[in-house]
Amino acid sequence: MPAAYYIPEFITEQEEEQLLKQVYAVPKPKWVTLSNRRLQNWGKRGMLVEPLPDWLTWPLKRIEERGLSIFPATTPANHCLVNEYAAGQGIMPHEDGPMYLPCVATLSLGSHAVLDFTPRETTTNTGCFSLFLAPRSLFVQRDQLYELYLHGIAETTADDLSNERRASPLLLPPPEPYDSRQGRVERGMRVSLTYRRVARSINKPKLLLR
Ligand SMILES: O=C(O)CCC(=O)C(=O)O
Ligand SMILES: [Fe+2]
């Protein structure tokens, strides 16, 4: 299985606008404010089994309709974290960990992100790389990419797209209208929908469950 998929323009501008409207229509207490982003937590949480709301599930249906078997049929996504980043905000390098099956599908809304990957087991910069996630794209990270790398988003108001100046290379050339010759691309407000499958148990070793 490949460890990553990237699908530009997975949703239309109208769909993006609609999703953003839904994200901002939720009651205020649904937002959790962290120091460098805000988030909403949907779906299964601990013992609480809550189905994902319809407005969040249609992108998952589209994944299926396109024949992209990203989540195994027996373990469909049952959790979605909605992250909101203002320009200048980001997320420290981290792993999502064993609470989830090793697969994340991310829809980017509103603005782009540059996702930086760092191998877990090294103290040098070798093996680091970055991916440009355009608004409306779907990015899937799974298996070895999920397990062997940390991922993060730098806290910056603009991203350098020129590989000559970047600390870690952008693996795919940024798409139109982002032109690498312009050098830097300003960030706007970005909302990401990150779909995952919560593993069966976060406390008990698997053997005890059999
Ligand atoms: O916003 C993103 O694309 C990344 C979010 C993330 O890494 C997370 O929620 O664990
Ligand atoms: Fe993450």
mmCIF file of C-alpha atoms and ligand atoms in Angstrom:
data_model
loop_
_atom_site.group_PDB
_atom_site.id
_atom_site.type_symbol
_atom_site.label_atom_id
_atom_site.label_comp_id
_atom_site.label_asym_id
_atom_site.label_seq_id
_atom_site.Cartn_x
_atom_site.Cartn_y
_atom_site.Cartn_z
ATOM 1 C CA MET A 1 0.000 0.000 0.000
ATOM 2 C CA PRO A 2 1.335 3.454 -0.818
ATOM 3 C CA ALA A 3 1.808 5.632 2.234
ATOM 4 C CA ALA A 4 0.367 8.838 0.796
ATOM 5 C CA TYR A 5 -2.237 10.083 -1.649
ATOM 6 C CA TYR A 6 -2.764 13.661 -2.738
ATOM 7 C CA ILE A 7 -5.841 14.672 -4.723
ATOM 8 C CA PRO A 8 -6.084 18.338 -5.705
ATOM 9 C CA GLU A 9 -9.551 19.893 -6.099
ATOM 10 C CA PHE A 10 -11.220 16.977 -4.369
ATOM 11 C CA ILE A 11 -14.137 19.278 -3.603
ATOM 12 C CA THR A 12 -15.497 22.308 -5.469
ATOM 13 C CA GLU A 13 -15.321 25.909 -4.290
ATOM 14 C CA GLN A 14 -19.039 25.808 -3.485
ATOM 15 C CA GLU A 15 -18.588 22.664 -1.414
ATOM 16 C CA GLU A 16 -15.655 24.238 0.370
ATOM 17 C CA GLU A 17 -17.762 27.296 1.181
ATOM 18 C CA GLN A 18 -20.609 25.099 2.406
ATOM 19 C CA LEU A 19 -18.316 23.059 4.668
ATOM 20 C CA LEU A 20 -16.809 26.233 6.114
ATOM 21 C CA LYS A 21 -20.309 27.547 6.808
ATOM 22 C CA GLN A 22 -21.154 24.349 8.681
ATOM 23 C CA VAL A 23 -17.917 24.487 10.665
ATOM 24 C CA TYR A 24 -18.702 28.030 11.790
ATOM 25 C CA ALA A 25 -22.389 27.317 12.433
ATOM 26 C CA VAL A 26 -21.706 24.988 15.377
ATOM 27 C CA PRO A 27 -22.428 26.197 18.920
ATOM 28 C CA LYS A 28 -19.484 28.068 20.391
ATOM 29 C CA PRO A 29 -18.748 25.544 23.190
ATOM 30 C CA LYS A 30 -17.977 22.948 20.526
ATOM 31 C CA TRP A 31 -14.697 24.780 19.896
ATOM 32 C CA VAL A 32 -11.676 23.900 22.011
ATOM 33 C CA THR A 33 -9.142 26.711 22.009
ATOM 34 C CA LEU A 34 -5.472 25.754 22.195
ATOM 35 C CA SER A 35 -2.545 28.143 22.210
ATOM 36 C CA ASN A 36 -1.845 27.758 18.507
ATOM 37 C CA ARG A 37 -5.149 26.613 16.952
ATOM 38 C CA ARG A 38 -8.814 25.912 17.662
ATOM 39 C CA LEU A 39 -10.481 22.556 17.150
ATOM 40 C CA GLN A 40 -13.741 20.647 17.146
ATOM 41 C CA ASN A 41 -13.956 16.988 18.022
ATOM 42 C CA TRP A 42 -16.558 14.857 16.212
ATOM 43 C CA GLY A 43 -17.490 11.189 16.328
ATOM 44 C CA LYS A 44 -16.268 8.490 18.689
ATOM 45 C CA ARG A 45 -14.543 9.791 21.788
ATOM 46 C CA GLY A 46 -13.552 7.374 24.493
ATOM 47 C CA MET A 47 -16.642 5.448 25.537
ATOM 48 C CA LEU A 48 -18.917 7.903 23.752
ATOM 49 C CA VAL A 49 -20.021 6.575 20.376
ATOM 50 C CA GLU A 50 -21.504 9.414 18.383
ATOM 51 C CA PRO A 51 -21.968 9.074 14.626
ATOM 52 C CA LEU A 52 -20.363 11.751 12.483
ATOM 53 C CA PRO A 53 -22.923 14.360 11.387
ATOM 54 C CA ASP A 54 -24.086 14.191 7.757
ATOM 55 C CA TRP A 55 -22.339 17.409 6.810
ATOM 56 C CA LEU A 56 -19.021 15.757 7.702
ATOM 57 C CA THR A 57 -19.659 12.325 6.191
ATOM 58 C CA TRP A 58 -20.258 13.160 2.535
ATOM 59 C CA PRO A 59 -16.558 13.649 1.750
ATOM 60 C CA LEU A 60 -16.010 10.112 3.062
ATOM 61 C CA LYS A 61 -18.737 8.850 0.731
ATOM 62 C CA ARG A 62 -17.022 10.582 -2.168
ATOM 63 C CA ILE A 63 -13.788 8.791 -1.299
ATOM 64 C CA GLU A 64 -15.670 5.485 -1.554
ATOM 65 C CA GLU A 65 -17.491 6.475 -4.761
ATOM 66 C CA ARG A 66 -14.192 7.239 -6.431
ATOM 67 C CA GLY A 67 -12.987 3.764 -5.572
ATOM 68 C CA LEU A 68 -10.279 5.031 -3.274
ATOM 69 C CA SER A 69 -10.237 2.422 -0.560
ATOM 70 C CA ILE A 70 -8.550 4.544 2.039
ATOM 71 C CA PHE A 71 -10.227 3.225 5.141
ATOM 72 C CA PRO A 72 -10.802 -0.535 5.179
ATOM 73 C CA ALA A 73 -14.519 -1.379 4.713
ATOM 74 C CA THR A 74 -14.591 -3.108 8.076
ATOM 75 C CA THR A 75 -13.111 -0.099 9.878
ATOM 76 C CA PRO A 76 -14.533 3.061 8.306
ATOM 77 C CA ALA A 77 -13.579 6.474 9.660
ATOM 78 C CA ASN A 78 -15.506 7.234 12.828
ATOM 79 C CA HIS A 79 -13.785 10.356 14.047
ATOM 80 C CA CYS A 80 -13.115 13.813 12.658
ATOM 81 C CA LEU A 81 -11.003 16.542 14.152
ATOM 82 C CA VAL A 82 -11.694 19.968 12.712
ATOM 83 C CA ASN A 83 -8.666 22.245 13.112
ATOM 84 C CA GLU A 84 -8.652 25.963 12.517
ATOM 85 C CA TYR A 85 -5.393 27.857 12.038
ATOM 86 C CA ALA A 86 -5.085 31.599 11.636
ATOM 87 C CA ALA A 87 -2.092 32.806 9.619
ATOM 88 C CA GLY A 88 0.909 32.416 11.913
ATOM 89 C CA GLN A 89 -0.523 29.417 13.751
ATOM 90 C CA GLY A 90 0.543 25.812 13.264
ATOM 91 C CA ILE A 91 1.039 22.481 14.953
ATOM 92 C CA MET A 92 4.265 21.159 16.461
ATOM 93 C CA PRO A 93 5.847 18.040 14.950
ATOM 94 C CA HIS A 94 3.942 15.104 16.426
ATOM 95 C CA GLU A 95 2.608 11.647 15.728
ATOM 96 C CA ASP A 96 -1.085 10.904 15.932
ATOM 97 C CA GLY A 97 -0.301 7.713 17.772
ATOM 98 C CA PRO A 98 -1.886 4.338 18.499
ATOM 99 C CA MET A 99 -5.245 5.765 19.555
ATOM 100 C CA TYR A 100 -6.122 5.638 15.850
ATOM 101 C CA LEU A 101 -5.590 3.165 13.050
ATOM 102 C CA PRO A 102 -2.594 4.368 10.992
ATOM 103 C CA CYS A 103 -4.539 6.358 8.408
ATOM 104 C CA VAL A 104 -5.612 10.018 8.247
ATOM 105 C CA ALA A 105 -7.586 11.702 5.457
ATOM 106 C CA THR A 106 -7.271 15.488 5.502
ATOM 107 C CA LEU A 107 -9.415 17.985 3.625
ATOM 108 C CA SER A 108 -7.953 21.494 3.518
ATOM 109 C CA LEU A 109 -10.375 24.433 3.434
ATOM 110 C CA GLY A 110 -9.855 28.160 3.061
ATOM 111 C CA SER A 111 -6.095 28.318 2.727
ATOM 112 C CA HIS A 112 -3.103 26.116 2.012
ATOM 113 C CA ALA A 113 -0.721 24.445 4.442
ATOM 114 C CA VAL A 114 2.782 23.139 4.129
ATOM 115 C CA LEU A 115 2.970 19.910 6.083
ATOM 116 C CA ASP A 116 6.490 19.080 7.248
ATOM 117 C CA PHE A 117 7.528 15.449 7.763
ATOM 118 C CA THR A 118 10.440 14.447 9.982
ATOM 119 C CA PRO A 119 11.593 10.852 10.471
ATOM 120 C CA ARG A 120 11.078 9.823 14.098
ATOM 121 C CA GLU A 121 14.361 8.012 14.465
ATOM 122 C CA THR A 122 16.929 10.602 13.489
ATOM 123 C CA THR A 123 18.515 13.699 14.866
ATOM 124 C CA THR A 124 19.604 15.135 11.519
ATOM 125 C CA ASN A 125 17.626 16.812 8.772
ATOM 126 C CA THR A 126 18.095 13.895 6.359
ATOM 127 C CA GLY A 127 14.854 12.406 5.224
ATOM 128 C CA CYS A 128 12.801 15.498 6.055
ATOM 129 C CA PHE A 129 10.372 16.633 3.395
ATOM 130 C CA SER A 130 7.310 18.821 3.040
ATOM 131 C CA LEU A 131 4.062 18.657 1.141
ATOM 132 C CA PHE A 132 1.985 21.547 -0.114
ATOM 133 C CA LEU A 133 -1.681 21.021 0.686
ATOM 134 C CA ALA A 134 -3.810 23.295 -1.472
ATOM 135 C CA PRO A 135 -7.272 24.360 -0.370
ATOM 136 C CA ARG A 136 -9.925 21.823 -1.466
ATOM 137 C CA SER A 137 -7.349 19.035 -1.712
ATOM 138 C CA LEU A 138 -7.567 15.661 -0.036
ATOM 139 C CA PHE A 139 -4.394 14.337 1.516
ATOM 140 C CA VAL A 140 -4.098 10.832 2.894
ATOM 141 C CA GLN A 141 -1.276 9.733 5.110
ATOM 142 C CA ARG A 142 -1.123 6.107 6.150
ATOM 143 C CA ASP A 143 0.904 3.117 7.233
ATOM 144 C CA GLN A 144 4.637 3.814 7.216
ATOM 145 C CA LEU A 145 4.299 7.529 6.667
ATOM 146 C CA TYR A 146 1.963 7.628 9.647
ATOM 147 C CA GLU A 147 4.129 5.379 11.782
ATOM 148 C CA LEU A 148 7.692 6.396 10.974
ATOM 149 C CA TYR A 149 7.388 10.164 10.598
ATOM 150 C CA LEU A 150 6.355 13.104 12.713
ATOM 151 C CA HIS A 151 4.263 15.748 10.969
ATOM 152 C CA GLY A 152 3.772 19.403 11.758
ATOM 153 C CA ILE A 153 2.954 22.835 10.373
ATOM 154 C CA ALA A 154 5.323 25.739 11.031
ATOM 155 C CA GLU A 155 3.997 28.791 12.827
ATOM 156 C CA THR A 156 4.499 31.320 10.078
ATOM 157 C CA THR A 157 2.377 33.819 8.194
ATOM 158 C CA ALA A 158 3.882 32.927 4.807
ATOM 159 C CA ASP A 159 5.445 29.825 3.285
ATOM 160 C CA ASP A 160 8.582 29.747 1.210
ATOM 161 C CA LEU A 161 7.988 27.638 -1.879
ATOM 162 C CA SER A 162 11.461 27.791 -3.315
ATOM 163 C CA ASN A 163 13.394 24.619 -2.589
ATOM 164 C CA GLU A 164 16.656 26.577 -2.735
ATOM 165 C CA ARG A 165 15.638 28.428 0.386
ATOM 166 C CA ARG A 166 13.626 25.798 2.206
ATOM 167 C CA ALA A 167 14.996 23.709 5.072
ATOM 168 C CA SER A 168 13.087 20.665 3.795
ATOM 169 C CA PRO A 169 12.222 20.184 0.118
ATOM 170 C CA LEU A 170 8.668 20.402 -1.194
ATOM 171 C CA LEU A 171 8.158 17.040 -2.868
ATOM 172 C CA LEU A 172 5.456 18.103 -5.299
ATOM 173 C CA PRO A 173 5.652 21.385 -7.140
ATOM 174 C CA PRO A 174 2.981 23.713 -5.776
ATOM 175 C CA PRO A 175 0.036 23.838 -8.194
ATOM 176 C CA GLU A 176 -1.319 26.855 -10.060
ATOM 177 C CA PRO A 177 -1.904 29.600 -9.038
ATOM 178 C CA TYR A 178 0.890 29.166 -6.487
ATOM 179 C CA ASP A 179 3.992 29.972 -8.400
ATOM 180 C CA SER A 180 7.280 28.935 -6.870
ATOM 181 C CA ARG A 181 9.055 31.831 -8.599
ATOM 182 C CA GLN A 182 7.058 34.212 -6.434
ATOM 183 C CA GLY A 183 8.898 32.746 -3.508
ATOM 184 C CA ARG A 184 6.515 33.192 -0.633
ATOM 185 C CA VAL A 185 2.809 32.536 -0.317
ATOM 186 C CA GLU A 186 0.831 34.314 2.383
ATOM 187 C CA ARG A 187 -1.332 32.137 4.557
ATOM 188 C CA GLY A 188 -4.975 32.841 5.263
ATOM 189 C CA MET A 189 -7.336 31.204 7.705
ATOM 190 C CA ARG A 190 -7.209 27.445 7.147
ATOM 191 C CA VAL A 191 -9.620 24.831 8.387
ATOM 192 C CA SER A 192 -8.655 21.174 8.101
ATOM 193 C CA LEU A 193 -11.015 18.241 8.459
ATOM 194 C CA THR A 194 -8.980 15.245 9.582
ATOM 195 C CA TYR A 195 -10.766 11.900 9.417
ATOM 196 C CA ARG A 196 -9.568 8.893 11.353
ATOM 197 C CA ARG A 197 -10.589 5.529 12.728
ATOM 198 C CA VAL A 198 -10.427 5.309 16.493
ATOM 199 C CA ALA A 199 -8.821 1.983 17.396
ATOM 200 C CA ARG A 200 -10.880 -0.445 19.449
ATOM 201 C CA SER A 201 -9.224 0.277 22.728
ATOM 202 C CA ILE A 202 -6.667 2.813 23.778
ATOM 203 C CA ASN A 203 -5.907 1.229 27.145
ATOM 204 C CA LYS A 204 -5.800 -2.511 26.720
ATOM 205 C CA PRO A 205 -3.219 -4.444 24.759
ATOM 206 C CA LYS A 206 -4.814 -6.154 21.743
ATOM 207 C CA LEU A 207 -4.293 -9.648 23.112
ATOM 208 C CA LEU A 208 -6.656 -9.029 25.994
ATOM 209 C CA LEU A 209 -9.436 -8.173 23.579
ATOM 210 C CA ARG A 210 -9.396 -11.470 21.720
HETATM 211 O O1 LIG B 1 -4.215 20.463 9.920
HETATM 212 C C1 LIG B 1 -3.600 19.513 9.482
HETATM 213 O O2 LIG B 1 -3.536 19.256 8.273
HETATM 214 C C2 LIG B 1 -2.856 18.598 10.419
HETATM 215 C C3 LIG B 1 -3.600 18.326 11.666
HETATM 216 C C4 LIG B 1 -2.968 17.287 12.525
HETATM 217 O O3 LIG B 1 -1.862 16.892 12.323
HETATM 218 C C5 LIG B 1 -3.730 16.676 13.620
HETATM 219 O O4 LIG B 1 -4.862 17.104 13.875
HETATM 220 O O5 LIG B 1 -3.224 15.731 14.238
HETATM 221 FE FE FE B 2 -1.492 15.026 13.387
#
